[in-house]
Structure formats: structure tokens, C-alpha cells
């Protein structure tokens, strides 16, 4: 789920997850390159993730959640 105002919307696709990650990254004031460095990935990997590129592993996660009647919740972690 992603917050939009006071509403929560489900994240059920790689594209929706990418949008949530992009929104959070920008909210933290990070560039794609800075975030990629922090997670030990390439900037190109971050571009693909934020763009909702459907890798087999990521699609497996969403297909499994769908079959089990589950959805992913993306929200700020309580500190």
C-alpha cells in the first residue's frame, strides 16, 4: 500500500511498487545513484525497479501473493 493523502492504496504490481519506491526515494532527497549505492546495486537496476520492470523473481512474488489472496503493504517504518 502507498499513502496518498490519508488514503492507502494497494501495491499489487511491479509498476505500483516502483512508483512507491520512487516516491519514498524522492521524499528522502536521494538520487537513484545514491540509493543504488546504499543498497549495493547499480543505478540501472534502480531505474528498472522504479520503472516497474517485471523480473521473473518480482513477478513470482506478486503472482504468489495474488493466489494466496494477499497484498503488499508499503508504508513508512515506525522508528
C-alpha positions as a LaTeX table, in Angstrom:
\begin{tabular}{lrrr}
\hline
Residue & $x$ (\AA) & $y$ (\AA) & $z$ (\AA) \\
\hline
Unk1 & 0.00 & 0.00 & 0.00 \\
Unk2 & 1.06 & 3.53 & $-0.67$ \\
Unk3 & $-0.20$ & 6.58 & 1.11 \\
Unk4 & $-1.87$ & 9.23 & $-0.98$ \\
Unk5 & $-3.10$ & 11.84 & 1.44 \\
Unk6 & $-4.92$ & 9.96 & 4.16 \\
Unk7 & $-5.84$ & 7.03 & 1.89 \\
Unk8 & $-3.97$ & 3.75 & 1.43 \\
Unk9 & $-3.91$ & 2.09 & $-1.97$ \\
Unk10 & $-2.77$ & $-1.48$ & $-2.56$ \\
Unk11 & 0.50 & $-2.34$ & $-4.30$ \\
Unk12 & $-0.28$ & $-5.36$ & $-6.47$ \\
Unk13 & 2.10 & $-4.92$ & $-9.41$ \\
Unk14 & 5.78 & $-4.27$ & $-10.02$ \\
Unk15 & 4.77 & $-0.91$ & $-11.52$ \\
Unk16 & 2.93 & 0.18 & $-8.36$ \\
Unk17 & 5.88 & $-0.94$ & $-6.25$ \\
Unk18 & 8.23 & 1.08 & $-8.46$ \\
Unk19 & 6.10 & 4.19 & $-8.01$ \\
Unk20 & 6.12 & 3.71 & $-4.22$ \\
Unk21 & 9.90 & 3.32 & $-4.16$ \\
Unk22 & 10.39 & 6.39 & $-6.36$ \\
Unk23 & 8.09 & 8.48 & $-4.14$ \\
Unk24 & 9.92 & 7.37 & $-0.98$ \\
Unk25 & 13.36 & 7.96 & $-2.53$ \\
Unk26 & 12.44 & 11.45 & $-3.59$ \\
Unk27 & 10.93 & 12.10 & $-0.17$ \\
Unk28 & 14.31 & 11.23 & 1.35 \\
Unk29 & 16.04 & 13.59 & $-1.10$ \\
Unk30 & 18.10 & 10.80 & $-2.70$ \\
Unk31 & 19.05 & 10.35 & $-6.32$ \\
Unk32 & 18.73 & 6.96 & $-7.95$ \\
Unk33 & 22.52 & 6.67 & $-7.91$ \\
Unk34 & 22.71 & 7.44 & $-4.18$ \\
Unk35 & 20.02 & 4.89 & $-3.32$ \\
Unk36 & 21.63 & 2.29 & $-5.58$ \\
Unk37 & 24.97 & 2.81 & $-3.83$ \\
Unk38 & 23.34 & 2.36 & $-0.43$ \\
Unk39 & 21.76 & $-0.95$ & $-1.44$ \\
Unk40 & 24.87 & $-2.14$ & $-3.31$ \\
Unk41 & 23.18 & $-2.12$ & $-6.70$ \\
Unk42 & 23.70 & $-0.30$ & $-9.97$ \\
Unk43 & 21.81 & 2.84 & $-10.90$ \\
Unk44 & 20.44 & 0.92 & $-13.89$ \\
Unk45 & 18.95 & $-1.65$ & $-11.51$ \\
Unk46 & 17.24 & 1.16 & $-9.62$ \\
Unk47 & 15.91 & 2.61 & $-12.88$ \\
Unk48 & 14.40 & $-0.79$ & $-13.69$ \\
Unk49 & 12.92 & $-1.24$ & $-10.22$ \\
Unk50 & 11.35 & 2.22 & $-10.17$ \\
Unk51 & 10.14 & 1.72 & $-13.72$ \\
Unk52 & 8.27 & $-1.43$ & $-12.72$ \\
Unk53 & 10.40 & $-3.77$ & $-14.81$ \\
Unk54 & 8.88 & $-7.20$ & $-14.35$ \\
Unk55 & 11.72 & $-9.51$ & $-13.47$ \\
Unk56 & 10.81 & $-13.16$ & $-13.04$ \\
Unk57 & 11.61 & $-13.07$ & $-9.32$ \\
Unk58 & 9.50 & $-9.98$ & $-8.70$ \\
Unk59 & 6.60 & $-11.32$ & $-10.76$ \\
Unk60 & 6.80 & $-14.59$ & $-8.80$ \\
Unk61 & 6.27 & $-12.62$ & $-5.59$ \\
Unk62 & 3.20 & $-10.81$ & $-6.93$ \\
Unk63 & 1.72 & $-13.96$ & $-8.50$ \\
Unk64 & 2.17 & $-15.85$ & $-5.22$ \\
Unk65 & 0.55 & $-13.07$ & $-3.20$ \\
Unk66 & $-2.36$ & $-12.94$ & $-5.64$ \\
Unk67 & $-3.02$ & $-16.68$ & $-5.49$ \\
Unk68 & $-2.93$ & $-16.61$ & $-1.69$ \\
Unk69 & $-5.28$ & $-13.59$ & $-1.55$ \\
Unk70 & $-2.60$ & $-11.34$ & $-0.08$ \\
Unk71 & $-1.32$ & $-7.90$ & $-0.99$ \\
Unk72 & 1.85 & $-6.00$ & $-0.30$ \\
Unk73 & 1.81 & $-3.04$ & 2.08 \\
Unk74 & 4.40 & $-0.31$ & 1.63 \\
Unk75 & 4.45 & 2.25 & 4.38 \\
Unk76 & 6.98 & 4.17 & 6.42 \\
Unk77 & 8.65 & 2.01 & 9.05 \\
Unk78 & 7.99 & 3.04 & 12.61 \\
Unk79 & 11.19 & 4.37 & 14.13 \\
\hline
\end{tabular}
